[in-house]
Coordinates of N, CA and C and ligand atoms in Angstrom, one line a residue:
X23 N 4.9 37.4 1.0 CA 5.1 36.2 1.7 C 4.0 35.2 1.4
X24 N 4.1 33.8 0.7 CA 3.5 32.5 1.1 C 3.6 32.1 2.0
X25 N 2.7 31.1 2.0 CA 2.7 29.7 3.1 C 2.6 28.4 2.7
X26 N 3.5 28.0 2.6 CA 3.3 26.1 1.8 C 3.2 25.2 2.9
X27 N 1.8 24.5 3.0 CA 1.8 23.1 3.6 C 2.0 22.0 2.9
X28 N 2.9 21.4 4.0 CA 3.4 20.1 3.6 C 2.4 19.1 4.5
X29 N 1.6 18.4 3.8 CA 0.9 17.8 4.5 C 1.5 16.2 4.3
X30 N 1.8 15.1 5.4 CA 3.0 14.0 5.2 C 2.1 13.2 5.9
X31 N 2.1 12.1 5.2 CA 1.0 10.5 5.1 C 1.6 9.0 5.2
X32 N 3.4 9.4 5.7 CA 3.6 8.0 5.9 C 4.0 8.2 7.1
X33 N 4.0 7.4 7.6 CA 4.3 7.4 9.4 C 5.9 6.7 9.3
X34 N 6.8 6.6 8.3 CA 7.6 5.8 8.1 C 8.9 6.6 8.0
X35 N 9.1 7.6 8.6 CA 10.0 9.0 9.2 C 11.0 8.9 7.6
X36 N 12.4 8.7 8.1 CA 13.6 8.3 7.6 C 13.8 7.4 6.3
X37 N 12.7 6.3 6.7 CA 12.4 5.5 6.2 C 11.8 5.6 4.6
X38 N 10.9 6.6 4.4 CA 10.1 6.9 3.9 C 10.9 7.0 2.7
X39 N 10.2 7.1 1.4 CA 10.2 7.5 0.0 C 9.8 8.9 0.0
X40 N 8.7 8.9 0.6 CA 7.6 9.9 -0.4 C 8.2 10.7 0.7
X41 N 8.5 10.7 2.1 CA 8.9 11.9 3.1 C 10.6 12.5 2.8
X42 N 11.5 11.4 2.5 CA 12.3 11.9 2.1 C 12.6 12.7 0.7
X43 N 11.5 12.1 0.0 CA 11.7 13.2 -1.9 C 11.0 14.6 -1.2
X44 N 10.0 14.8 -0.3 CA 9.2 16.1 0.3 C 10.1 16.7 0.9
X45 N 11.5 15.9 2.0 CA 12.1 16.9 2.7 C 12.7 17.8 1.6
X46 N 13.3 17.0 0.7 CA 14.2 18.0 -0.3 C 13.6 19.0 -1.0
X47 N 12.5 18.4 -1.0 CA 11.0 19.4 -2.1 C 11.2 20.6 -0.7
X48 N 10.9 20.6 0.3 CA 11.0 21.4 0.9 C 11.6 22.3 1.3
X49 N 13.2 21.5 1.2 CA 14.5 22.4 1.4 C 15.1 23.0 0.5
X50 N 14.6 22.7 -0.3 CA 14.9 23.6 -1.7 C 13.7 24.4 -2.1
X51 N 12.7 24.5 -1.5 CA 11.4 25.6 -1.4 C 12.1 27.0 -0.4
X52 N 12.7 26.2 0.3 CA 12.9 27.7 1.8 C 14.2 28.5 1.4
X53 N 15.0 27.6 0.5 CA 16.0 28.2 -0.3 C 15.7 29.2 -1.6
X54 N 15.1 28.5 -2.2 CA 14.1 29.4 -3.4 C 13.0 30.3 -2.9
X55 N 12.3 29.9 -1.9 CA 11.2 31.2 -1.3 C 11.8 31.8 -0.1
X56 N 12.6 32.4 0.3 CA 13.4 32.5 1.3 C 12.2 33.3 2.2
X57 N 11.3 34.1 1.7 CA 10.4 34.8 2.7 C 8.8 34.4 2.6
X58 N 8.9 33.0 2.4 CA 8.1 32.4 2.6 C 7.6 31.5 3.8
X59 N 6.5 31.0 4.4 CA 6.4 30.2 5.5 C 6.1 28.7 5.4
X60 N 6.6 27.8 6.1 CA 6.2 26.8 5.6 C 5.6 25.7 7.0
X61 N 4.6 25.0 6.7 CA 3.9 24.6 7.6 C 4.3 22.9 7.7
X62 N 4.2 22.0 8.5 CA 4.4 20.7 8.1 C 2.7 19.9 9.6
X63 N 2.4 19.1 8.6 CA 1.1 19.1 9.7 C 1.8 16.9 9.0
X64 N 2.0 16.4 10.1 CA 2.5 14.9 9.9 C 1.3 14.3 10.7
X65 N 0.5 13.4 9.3 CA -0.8 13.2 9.9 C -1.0 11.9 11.1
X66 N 0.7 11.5 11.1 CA 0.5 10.0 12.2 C 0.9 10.6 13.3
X67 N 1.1 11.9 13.4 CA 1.8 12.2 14.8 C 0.5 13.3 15.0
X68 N -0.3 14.1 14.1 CA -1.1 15.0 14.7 C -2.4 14.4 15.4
X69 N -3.2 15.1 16.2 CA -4.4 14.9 16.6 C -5.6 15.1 15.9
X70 N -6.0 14.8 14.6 CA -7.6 15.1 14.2 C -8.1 14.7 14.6
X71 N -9.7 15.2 14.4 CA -10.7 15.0 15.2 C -11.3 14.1 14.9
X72 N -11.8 13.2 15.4 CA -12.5 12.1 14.8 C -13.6 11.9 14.6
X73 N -13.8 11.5 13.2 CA -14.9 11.9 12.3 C -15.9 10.6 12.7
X74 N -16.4 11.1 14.3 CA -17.7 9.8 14.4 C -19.1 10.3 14.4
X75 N -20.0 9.6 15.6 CA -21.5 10.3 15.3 C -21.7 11.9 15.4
X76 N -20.6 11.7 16.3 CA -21.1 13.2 16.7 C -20.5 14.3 15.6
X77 N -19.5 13.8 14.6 CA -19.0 15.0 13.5 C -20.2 14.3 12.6
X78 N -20.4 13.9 12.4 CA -21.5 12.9 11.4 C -22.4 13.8 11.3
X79 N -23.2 13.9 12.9 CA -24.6 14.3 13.1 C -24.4 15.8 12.8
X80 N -23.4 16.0 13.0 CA -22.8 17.9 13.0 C -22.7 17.9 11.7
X81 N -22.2 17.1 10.5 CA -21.9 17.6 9.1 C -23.1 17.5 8.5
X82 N -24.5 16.9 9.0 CA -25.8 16.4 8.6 C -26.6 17.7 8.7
X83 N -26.0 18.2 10.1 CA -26.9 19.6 10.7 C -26.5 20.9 10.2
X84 N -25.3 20.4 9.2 CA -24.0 21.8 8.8 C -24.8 22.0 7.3
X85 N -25.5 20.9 6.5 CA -26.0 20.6 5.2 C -27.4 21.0 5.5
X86 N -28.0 20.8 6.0 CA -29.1 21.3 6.9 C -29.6 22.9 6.6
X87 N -28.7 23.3 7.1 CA -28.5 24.8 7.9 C -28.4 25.3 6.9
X88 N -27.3 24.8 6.0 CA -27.2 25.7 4.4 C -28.4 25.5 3.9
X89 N -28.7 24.4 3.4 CA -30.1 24.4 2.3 C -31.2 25.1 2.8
X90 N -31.4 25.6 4.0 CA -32.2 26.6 4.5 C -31.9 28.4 4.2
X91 N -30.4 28.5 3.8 CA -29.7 29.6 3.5 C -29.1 30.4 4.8
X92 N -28.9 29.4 6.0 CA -28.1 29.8 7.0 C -27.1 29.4 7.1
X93 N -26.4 29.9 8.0 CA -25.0 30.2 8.1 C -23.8 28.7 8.3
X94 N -24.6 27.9 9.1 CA -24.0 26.6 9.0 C -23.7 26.3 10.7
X95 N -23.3 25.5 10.7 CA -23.2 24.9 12.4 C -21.7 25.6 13.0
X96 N -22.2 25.6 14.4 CA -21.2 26.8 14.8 C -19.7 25.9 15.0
X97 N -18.9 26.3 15.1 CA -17.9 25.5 15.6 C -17.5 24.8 17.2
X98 N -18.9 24.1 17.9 CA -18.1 23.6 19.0 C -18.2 22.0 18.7
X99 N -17.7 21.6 20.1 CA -17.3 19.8 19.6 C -16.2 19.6 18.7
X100 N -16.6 18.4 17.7 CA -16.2 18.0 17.0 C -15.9 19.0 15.7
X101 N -16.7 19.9 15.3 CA -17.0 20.5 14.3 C -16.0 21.8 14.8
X102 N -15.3 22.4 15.8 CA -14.2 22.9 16.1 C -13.2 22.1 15.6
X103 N -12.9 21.4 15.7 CA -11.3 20.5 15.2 C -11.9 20.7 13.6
X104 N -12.9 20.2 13.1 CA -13.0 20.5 11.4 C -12.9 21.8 10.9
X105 N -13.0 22.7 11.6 CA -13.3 24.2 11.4 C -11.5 24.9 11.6
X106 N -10.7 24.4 12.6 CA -9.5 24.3 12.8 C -8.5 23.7 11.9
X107 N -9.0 22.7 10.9 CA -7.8 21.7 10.0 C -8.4 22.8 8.5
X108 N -9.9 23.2 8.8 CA -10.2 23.7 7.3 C -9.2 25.2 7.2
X109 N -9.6 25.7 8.4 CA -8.7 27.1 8.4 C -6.8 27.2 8.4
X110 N -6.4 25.9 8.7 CA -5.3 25.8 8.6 C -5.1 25.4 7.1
X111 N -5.7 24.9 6.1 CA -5.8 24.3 4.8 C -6.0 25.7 3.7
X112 N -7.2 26.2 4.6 CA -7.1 27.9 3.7 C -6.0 29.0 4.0
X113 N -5.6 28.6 4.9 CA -4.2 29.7 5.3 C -3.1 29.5 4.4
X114 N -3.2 28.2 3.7 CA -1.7 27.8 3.1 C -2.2 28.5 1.4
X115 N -1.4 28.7 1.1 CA -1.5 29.3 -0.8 C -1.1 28.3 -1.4
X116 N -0.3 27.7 -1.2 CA 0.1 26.2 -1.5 C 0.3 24.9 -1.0
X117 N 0.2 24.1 -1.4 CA 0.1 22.6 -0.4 C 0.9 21.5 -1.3
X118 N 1.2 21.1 -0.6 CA 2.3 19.6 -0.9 C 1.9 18.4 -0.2
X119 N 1.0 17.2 -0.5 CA 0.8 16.6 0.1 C 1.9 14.9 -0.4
X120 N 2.9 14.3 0.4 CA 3.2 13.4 0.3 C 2.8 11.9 0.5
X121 N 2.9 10.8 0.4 CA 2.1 9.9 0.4 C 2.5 8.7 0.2
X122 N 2.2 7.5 0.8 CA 2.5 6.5 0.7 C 1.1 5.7 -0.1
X123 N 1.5 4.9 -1.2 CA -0.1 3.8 -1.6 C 0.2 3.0 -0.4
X124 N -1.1 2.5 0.2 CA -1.6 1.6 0.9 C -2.7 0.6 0.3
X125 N -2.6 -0.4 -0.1 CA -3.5 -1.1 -0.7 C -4.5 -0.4 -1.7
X126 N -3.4 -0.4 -3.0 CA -3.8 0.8 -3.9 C -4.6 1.7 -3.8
X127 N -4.4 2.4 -2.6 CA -5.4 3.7 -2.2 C -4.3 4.2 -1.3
X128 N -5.4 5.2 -0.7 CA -4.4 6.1 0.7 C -4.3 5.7 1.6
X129 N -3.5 5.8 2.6 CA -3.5 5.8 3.9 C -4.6 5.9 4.6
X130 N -5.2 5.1 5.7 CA -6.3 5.6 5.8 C -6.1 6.9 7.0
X131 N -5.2 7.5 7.7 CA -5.0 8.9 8.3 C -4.9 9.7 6.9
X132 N -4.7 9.9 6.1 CA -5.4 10.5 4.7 C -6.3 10.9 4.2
X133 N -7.1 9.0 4.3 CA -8.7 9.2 4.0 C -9.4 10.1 5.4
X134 N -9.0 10.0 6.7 CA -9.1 10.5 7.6 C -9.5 12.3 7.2
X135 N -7.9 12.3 7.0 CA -7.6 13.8 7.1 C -8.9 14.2 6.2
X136 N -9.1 13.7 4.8 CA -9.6 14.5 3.9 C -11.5 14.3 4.3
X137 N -11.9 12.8 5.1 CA -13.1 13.3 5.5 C -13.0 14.3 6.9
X138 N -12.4 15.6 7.1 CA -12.6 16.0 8.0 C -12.5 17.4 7.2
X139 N -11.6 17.9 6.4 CA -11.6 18.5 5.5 C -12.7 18.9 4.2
X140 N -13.0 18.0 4.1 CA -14.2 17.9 2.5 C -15.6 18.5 3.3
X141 N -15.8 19.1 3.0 CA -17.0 20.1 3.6 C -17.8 20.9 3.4
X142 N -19.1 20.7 3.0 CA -20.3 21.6 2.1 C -19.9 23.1 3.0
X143 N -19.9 24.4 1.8 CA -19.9 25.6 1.9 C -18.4 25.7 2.8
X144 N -17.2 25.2 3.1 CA -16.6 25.5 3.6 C -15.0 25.0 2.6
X145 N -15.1 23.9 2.4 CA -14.1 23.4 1.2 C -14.9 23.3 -0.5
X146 N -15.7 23.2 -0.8 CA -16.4 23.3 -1.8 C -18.2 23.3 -1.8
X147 N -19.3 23.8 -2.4 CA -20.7 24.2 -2.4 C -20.9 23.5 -3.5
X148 N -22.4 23.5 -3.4 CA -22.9 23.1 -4.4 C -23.9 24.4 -5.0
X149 N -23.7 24.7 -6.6 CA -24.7 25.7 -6.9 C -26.2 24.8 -7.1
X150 N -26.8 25.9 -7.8 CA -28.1 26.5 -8.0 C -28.2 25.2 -9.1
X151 N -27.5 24.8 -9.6 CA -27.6 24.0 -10.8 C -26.9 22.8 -10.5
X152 N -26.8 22.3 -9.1 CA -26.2 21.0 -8.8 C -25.1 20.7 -8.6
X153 N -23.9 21.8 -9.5 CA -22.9 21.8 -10.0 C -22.2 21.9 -8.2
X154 N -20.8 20.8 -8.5 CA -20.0 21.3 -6.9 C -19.0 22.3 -8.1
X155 N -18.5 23.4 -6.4 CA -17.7 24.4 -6.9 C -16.9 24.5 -5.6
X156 N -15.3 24.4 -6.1 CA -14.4 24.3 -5.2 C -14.1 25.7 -4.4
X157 N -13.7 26.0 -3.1 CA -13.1 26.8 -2.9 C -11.9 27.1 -2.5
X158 N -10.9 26.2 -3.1 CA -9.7 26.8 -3.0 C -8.8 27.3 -3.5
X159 N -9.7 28.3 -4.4 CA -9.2 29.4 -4.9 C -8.6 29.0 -6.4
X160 N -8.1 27.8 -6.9 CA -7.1 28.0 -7.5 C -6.2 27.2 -7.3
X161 N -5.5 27.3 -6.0 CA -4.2 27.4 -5.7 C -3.5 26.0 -6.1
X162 N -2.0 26.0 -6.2 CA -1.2 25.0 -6.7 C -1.0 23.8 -5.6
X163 N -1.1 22.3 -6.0 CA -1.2 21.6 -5.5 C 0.3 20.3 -6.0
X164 N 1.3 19.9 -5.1 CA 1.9 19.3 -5.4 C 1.8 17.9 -4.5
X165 N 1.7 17.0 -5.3 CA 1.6 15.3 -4.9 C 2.8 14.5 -4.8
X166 N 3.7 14.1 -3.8 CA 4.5 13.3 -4.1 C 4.0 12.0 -3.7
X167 N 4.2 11.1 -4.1 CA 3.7 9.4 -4.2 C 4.6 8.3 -3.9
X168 N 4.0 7.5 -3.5 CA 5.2 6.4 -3.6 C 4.9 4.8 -3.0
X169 N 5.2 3.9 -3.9 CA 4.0 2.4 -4.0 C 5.6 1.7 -4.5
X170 N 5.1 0.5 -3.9 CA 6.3 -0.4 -4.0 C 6.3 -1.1 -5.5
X171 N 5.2 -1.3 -5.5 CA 4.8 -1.4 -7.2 C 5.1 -0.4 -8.1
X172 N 5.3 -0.4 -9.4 CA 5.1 0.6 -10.5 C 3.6 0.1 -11.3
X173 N 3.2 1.2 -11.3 CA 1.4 1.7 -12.0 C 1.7 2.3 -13.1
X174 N 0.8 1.8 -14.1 CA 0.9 2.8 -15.3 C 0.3 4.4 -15.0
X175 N 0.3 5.2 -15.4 CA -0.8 6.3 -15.7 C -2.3 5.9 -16.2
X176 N -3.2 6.7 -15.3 CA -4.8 5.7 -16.1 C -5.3 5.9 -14.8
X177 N -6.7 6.1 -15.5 CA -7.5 5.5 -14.3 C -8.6 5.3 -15.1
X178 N -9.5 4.3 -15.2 CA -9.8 3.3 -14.5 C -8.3 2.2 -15.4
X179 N -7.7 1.4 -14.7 CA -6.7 0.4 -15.6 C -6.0 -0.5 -14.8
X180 N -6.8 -2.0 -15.1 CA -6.2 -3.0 -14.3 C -4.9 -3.6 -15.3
X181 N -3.7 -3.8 -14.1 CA -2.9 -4.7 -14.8 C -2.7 -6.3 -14.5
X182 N -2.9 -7.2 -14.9 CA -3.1 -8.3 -14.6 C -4.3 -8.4 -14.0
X183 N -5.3 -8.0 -13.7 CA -6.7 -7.6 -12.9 C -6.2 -7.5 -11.3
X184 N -5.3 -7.1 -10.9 CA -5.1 -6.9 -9.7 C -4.6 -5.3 -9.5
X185 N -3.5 -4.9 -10.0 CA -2.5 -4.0 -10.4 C -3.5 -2.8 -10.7
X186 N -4.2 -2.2 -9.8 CA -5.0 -0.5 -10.2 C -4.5 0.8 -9.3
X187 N -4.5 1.6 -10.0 CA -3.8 2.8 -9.0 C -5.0 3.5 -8.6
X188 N -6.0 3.7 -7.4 CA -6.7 4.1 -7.3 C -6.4 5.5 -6.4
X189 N -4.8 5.5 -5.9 CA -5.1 6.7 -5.3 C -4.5 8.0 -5.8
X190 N -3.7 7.6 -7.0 CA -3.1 9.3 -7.6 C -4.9 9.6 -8.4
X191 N -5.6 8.8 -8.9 CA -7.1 9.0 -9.2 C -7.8 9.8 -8.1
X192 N -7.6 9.2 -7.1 CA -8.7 9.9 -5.7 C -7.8 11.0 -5.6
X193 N -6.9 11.2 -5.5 CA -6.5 12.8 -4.9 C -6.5 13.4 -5.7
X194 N -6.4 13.4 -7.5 CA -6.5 13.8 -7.9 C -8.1 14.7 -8.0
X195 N -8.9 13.5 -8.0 CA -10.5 13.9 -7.6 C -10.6 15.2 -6.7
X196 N -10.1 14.6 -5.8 CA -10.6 15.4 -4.8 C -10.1 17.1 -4.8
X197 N -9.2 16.9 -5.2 CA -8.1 18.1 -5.5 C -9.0 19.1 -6.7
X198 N -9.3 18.5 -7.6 CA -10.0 19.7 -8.8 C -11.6 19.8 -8.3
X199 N -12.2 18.8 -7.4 CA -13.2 19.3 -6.5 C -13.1 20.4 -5.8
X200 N -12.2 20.7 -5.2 CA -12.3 21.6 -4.4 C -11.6 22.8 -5.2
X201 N -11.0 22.5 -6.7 CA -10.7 23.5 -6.8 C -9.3 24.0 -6.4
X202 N -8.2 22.8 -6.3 CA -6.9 23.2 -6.8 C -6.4 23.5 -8.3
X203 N -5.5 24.5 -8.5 CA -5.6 24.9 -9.6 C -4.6 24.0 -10.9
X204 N -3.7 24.2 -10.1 CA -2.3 23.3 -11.1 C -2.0 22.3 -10.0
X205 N -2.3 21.2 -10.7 CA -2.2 19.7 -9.7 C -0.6 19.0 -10.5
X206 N 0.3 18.8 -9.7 CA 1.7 18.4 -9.7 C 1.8 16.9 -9.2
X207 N 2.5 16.1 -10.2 CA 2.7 14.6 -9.5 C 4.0 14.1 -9.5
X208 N 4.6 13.6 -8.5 CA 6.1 13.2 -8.6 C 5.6 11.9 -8.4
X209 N 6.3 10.6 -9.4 CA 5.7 9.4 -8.5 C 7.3 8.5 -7.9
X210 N 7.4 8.2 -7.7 CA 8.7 7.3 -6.9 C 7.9 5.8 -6.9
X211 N 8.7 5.0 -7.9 CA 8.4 3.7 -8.2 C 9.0 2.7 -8.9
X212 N 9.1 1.6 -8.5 CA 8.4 0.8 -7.7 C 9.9 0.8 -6.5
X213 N 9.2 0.8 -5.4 CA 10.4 1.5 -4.2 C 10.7 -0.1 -4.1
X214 N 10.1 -1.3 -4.1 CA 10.4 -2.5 -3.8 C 11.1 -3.0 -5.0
X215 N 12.1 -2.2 -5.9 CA 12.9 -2.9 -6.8 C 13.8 -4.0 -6.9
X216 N 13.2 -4.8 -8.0 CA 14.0 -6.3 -8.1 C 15.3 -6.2 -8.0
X217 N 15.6 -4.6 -8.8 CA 16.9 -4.8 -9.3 C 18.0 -4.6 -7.7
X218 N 19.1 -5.2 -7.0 CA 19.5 -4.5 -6.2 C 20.3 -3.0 -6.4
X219 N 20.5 -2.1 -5.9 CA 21.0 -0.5 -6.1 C 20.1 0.2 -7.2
X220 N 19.1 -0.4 -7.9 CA 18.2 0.5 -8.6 C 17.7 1.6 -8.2
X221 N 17.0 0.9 -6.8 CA 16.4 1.7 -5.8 C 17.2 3.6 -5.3
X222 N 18.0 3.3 -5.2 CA 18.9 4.0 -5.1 C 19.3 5.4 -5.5
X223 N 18.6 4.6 -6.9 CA 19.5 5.9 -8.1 C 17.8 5.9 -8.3
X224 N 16.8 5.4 -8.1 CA 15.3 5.9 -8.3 C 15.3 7.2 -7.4
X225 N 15.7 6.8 -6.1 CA 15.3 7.8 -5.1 C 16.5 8.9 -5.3
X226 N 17.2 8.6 -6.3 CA 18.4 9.9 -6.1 C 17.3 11.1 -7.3
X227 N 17.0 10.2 -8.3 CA 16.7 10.8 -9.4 C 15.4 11.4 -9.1
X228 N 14.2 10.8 -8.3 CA 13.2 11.8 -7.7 C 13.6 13.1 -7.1
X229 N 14.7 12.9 -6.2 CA 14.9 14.0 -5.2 C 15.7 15.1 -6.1
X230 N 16.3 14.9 -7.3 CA 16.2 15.7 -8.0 C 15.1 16.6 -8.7
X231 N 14.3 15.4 -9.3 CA 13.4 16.3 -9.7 C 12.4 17.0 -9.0
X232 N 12.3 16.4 -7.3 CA 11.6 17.4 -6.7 C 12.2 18.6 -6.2
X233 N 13.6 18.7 -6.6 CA 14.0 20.2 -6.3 C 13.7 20.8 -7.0
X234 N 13.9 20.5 -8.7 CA 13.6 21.1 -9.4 C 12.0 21.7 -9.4
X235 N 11.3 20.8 -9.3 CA 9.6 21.4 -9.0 C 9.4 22.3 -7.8
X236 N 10.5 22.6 -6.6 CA 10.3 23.2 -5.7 C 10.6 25.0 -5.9
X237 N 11.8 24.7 -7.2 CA 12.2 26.1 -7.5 C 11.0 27.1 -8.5
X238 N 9.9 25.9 -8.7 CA 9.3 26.9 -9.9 C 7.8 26.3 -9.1
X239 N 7.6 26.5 -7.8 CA 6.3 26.1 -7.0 C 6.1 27.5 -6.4
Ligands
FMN318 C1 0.1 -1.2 4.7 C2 0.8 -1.2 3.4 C3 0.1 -1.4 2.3 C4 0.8 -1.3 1.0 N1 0.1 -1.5 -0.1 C5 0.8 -1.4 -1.3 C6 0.0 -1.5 -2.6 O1 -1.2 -1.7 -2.6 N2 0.7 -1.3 -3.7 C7 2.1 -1.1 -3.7 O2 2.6 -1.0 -4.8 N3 2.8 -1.0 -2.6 C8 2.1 -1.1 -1.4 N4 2.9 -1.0 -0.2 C9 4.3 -0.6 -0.3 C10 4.5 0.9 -0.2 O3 3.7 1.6 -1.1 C11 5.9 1.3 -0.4 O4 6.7 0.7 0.6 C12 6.1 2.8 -0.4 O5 7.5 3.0 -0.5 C13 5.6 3.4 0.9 O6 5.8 4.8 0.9 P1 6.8 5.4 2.0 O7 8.2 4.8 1.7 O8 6.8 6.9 1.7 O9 6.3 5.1 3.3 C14 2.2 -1.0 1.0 C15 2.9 -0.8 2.2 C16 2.2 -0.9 3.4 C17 3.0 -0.6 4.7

């Protein structure tokens, strides 16, 4: 038995692009993994912790502790809810994170989630030689997307000097930081299509191909 989290970044339910290509990614995962578990953490409806002075001063005293070669800051406060999202993140074998672009980046409950997440000696260390080293194992990482605009592939790459995709870049980033192993991208674009009924047969044609990705995840 797996565990696949679906971690969901638009607060836009029904509505959504990127939530509806995930529901099918998903229903055709529970179909194909029948004795598998699957998790859904919806980051506009859940409670994280909020990453102010006091997680600040905690992740300052957590970096602290290590470079001394101790153990790290215990889990109360704030640094409980980080210790709680990180252990729910290492429980899953797989992750699916969906996503809306928000002013060519993420959502900021995203940027949220992931500064609560990103964590010396707990999501990734730094060796003896500087080097960061992920720890999450490996494991397979699938991205669904979705921007009202269409982005070329590329990063760094302006189009018209406005037009940059900076956030399949950052999750990307962050994702082989820590050490995901096979990083997967569905993109759904441009959801704001000129054409009228385009739209349509875009979102018919993702939701295919995210079943297909769900049967071989
Ligand atoms: C706050 C906000 C900012 C947005 N910024 C961009 C943007 O920078 N580029 C873009 O192409 N679309 C942008 N959009 C449009 C969304 O990316 C588009 O509606 C997409 O379908 C949203 O994903 P969802 O349908 O899964 O919620 C923005 C939408 C909102 C609500």
């Amino acid at each position: 038995m797996a565990r696949l989290l679906h971690i969901e970044a638009s607060p836009r339910g029904s509505e959504s692009f990127s939530a509806r290509i995930a529901a099918a990614f998903v229903d055709e995962y529970r179909h194909s993994h029948p004795q598998d578990e699957v998790e859904q953490l919806r980051l506009f409806e859940h409670a994280l912790p909020e990453f102010d002075a006091e997680a600040a001063a905690q992740k300052m005293q957590h970096i602290s502790l290590l470079m001394r070669g101790e153990p790290g800051v215990a889990p109360v406060g704030k640094w409980a809810g980080v210790i709680t999202e990180i252990e729910r993140l290492k429980a899953a074998d797989k992750v699916l994170i969906s996503t809306p672009m928000w002013n060519f980046s993420l959502p900021y409950r995203l940027k949220h989630y992931l500064d609560v997440i990103l964590q010396p000696g707990l999501t990734f260390y730094v060796n003896r030689r500087g080097e960061y080293v992920g720890k999450m194992g490996g494991k397979p990482l699938q991205l669904i997307i979705a921007s009202g605009s269409a982005y070329a592939p590329g990063f760094p790459r302006a189009d018209g000097g406005t037009k940059t995709d900076f956030l399949q870049a950052y999750l990307e980033h962050v994702a082989r930081w820590m050490d995901f192993g096979d990083i997967r991208v569905i993109r759904v674009q441009p959801t704001a299509h000129p054409v009228p009924g385009e739209v349509t047969a875009l979102l018919q044609g993702r939701i295919e191909e995210a079943r297909a990705a769900a049967r071989s995840f």
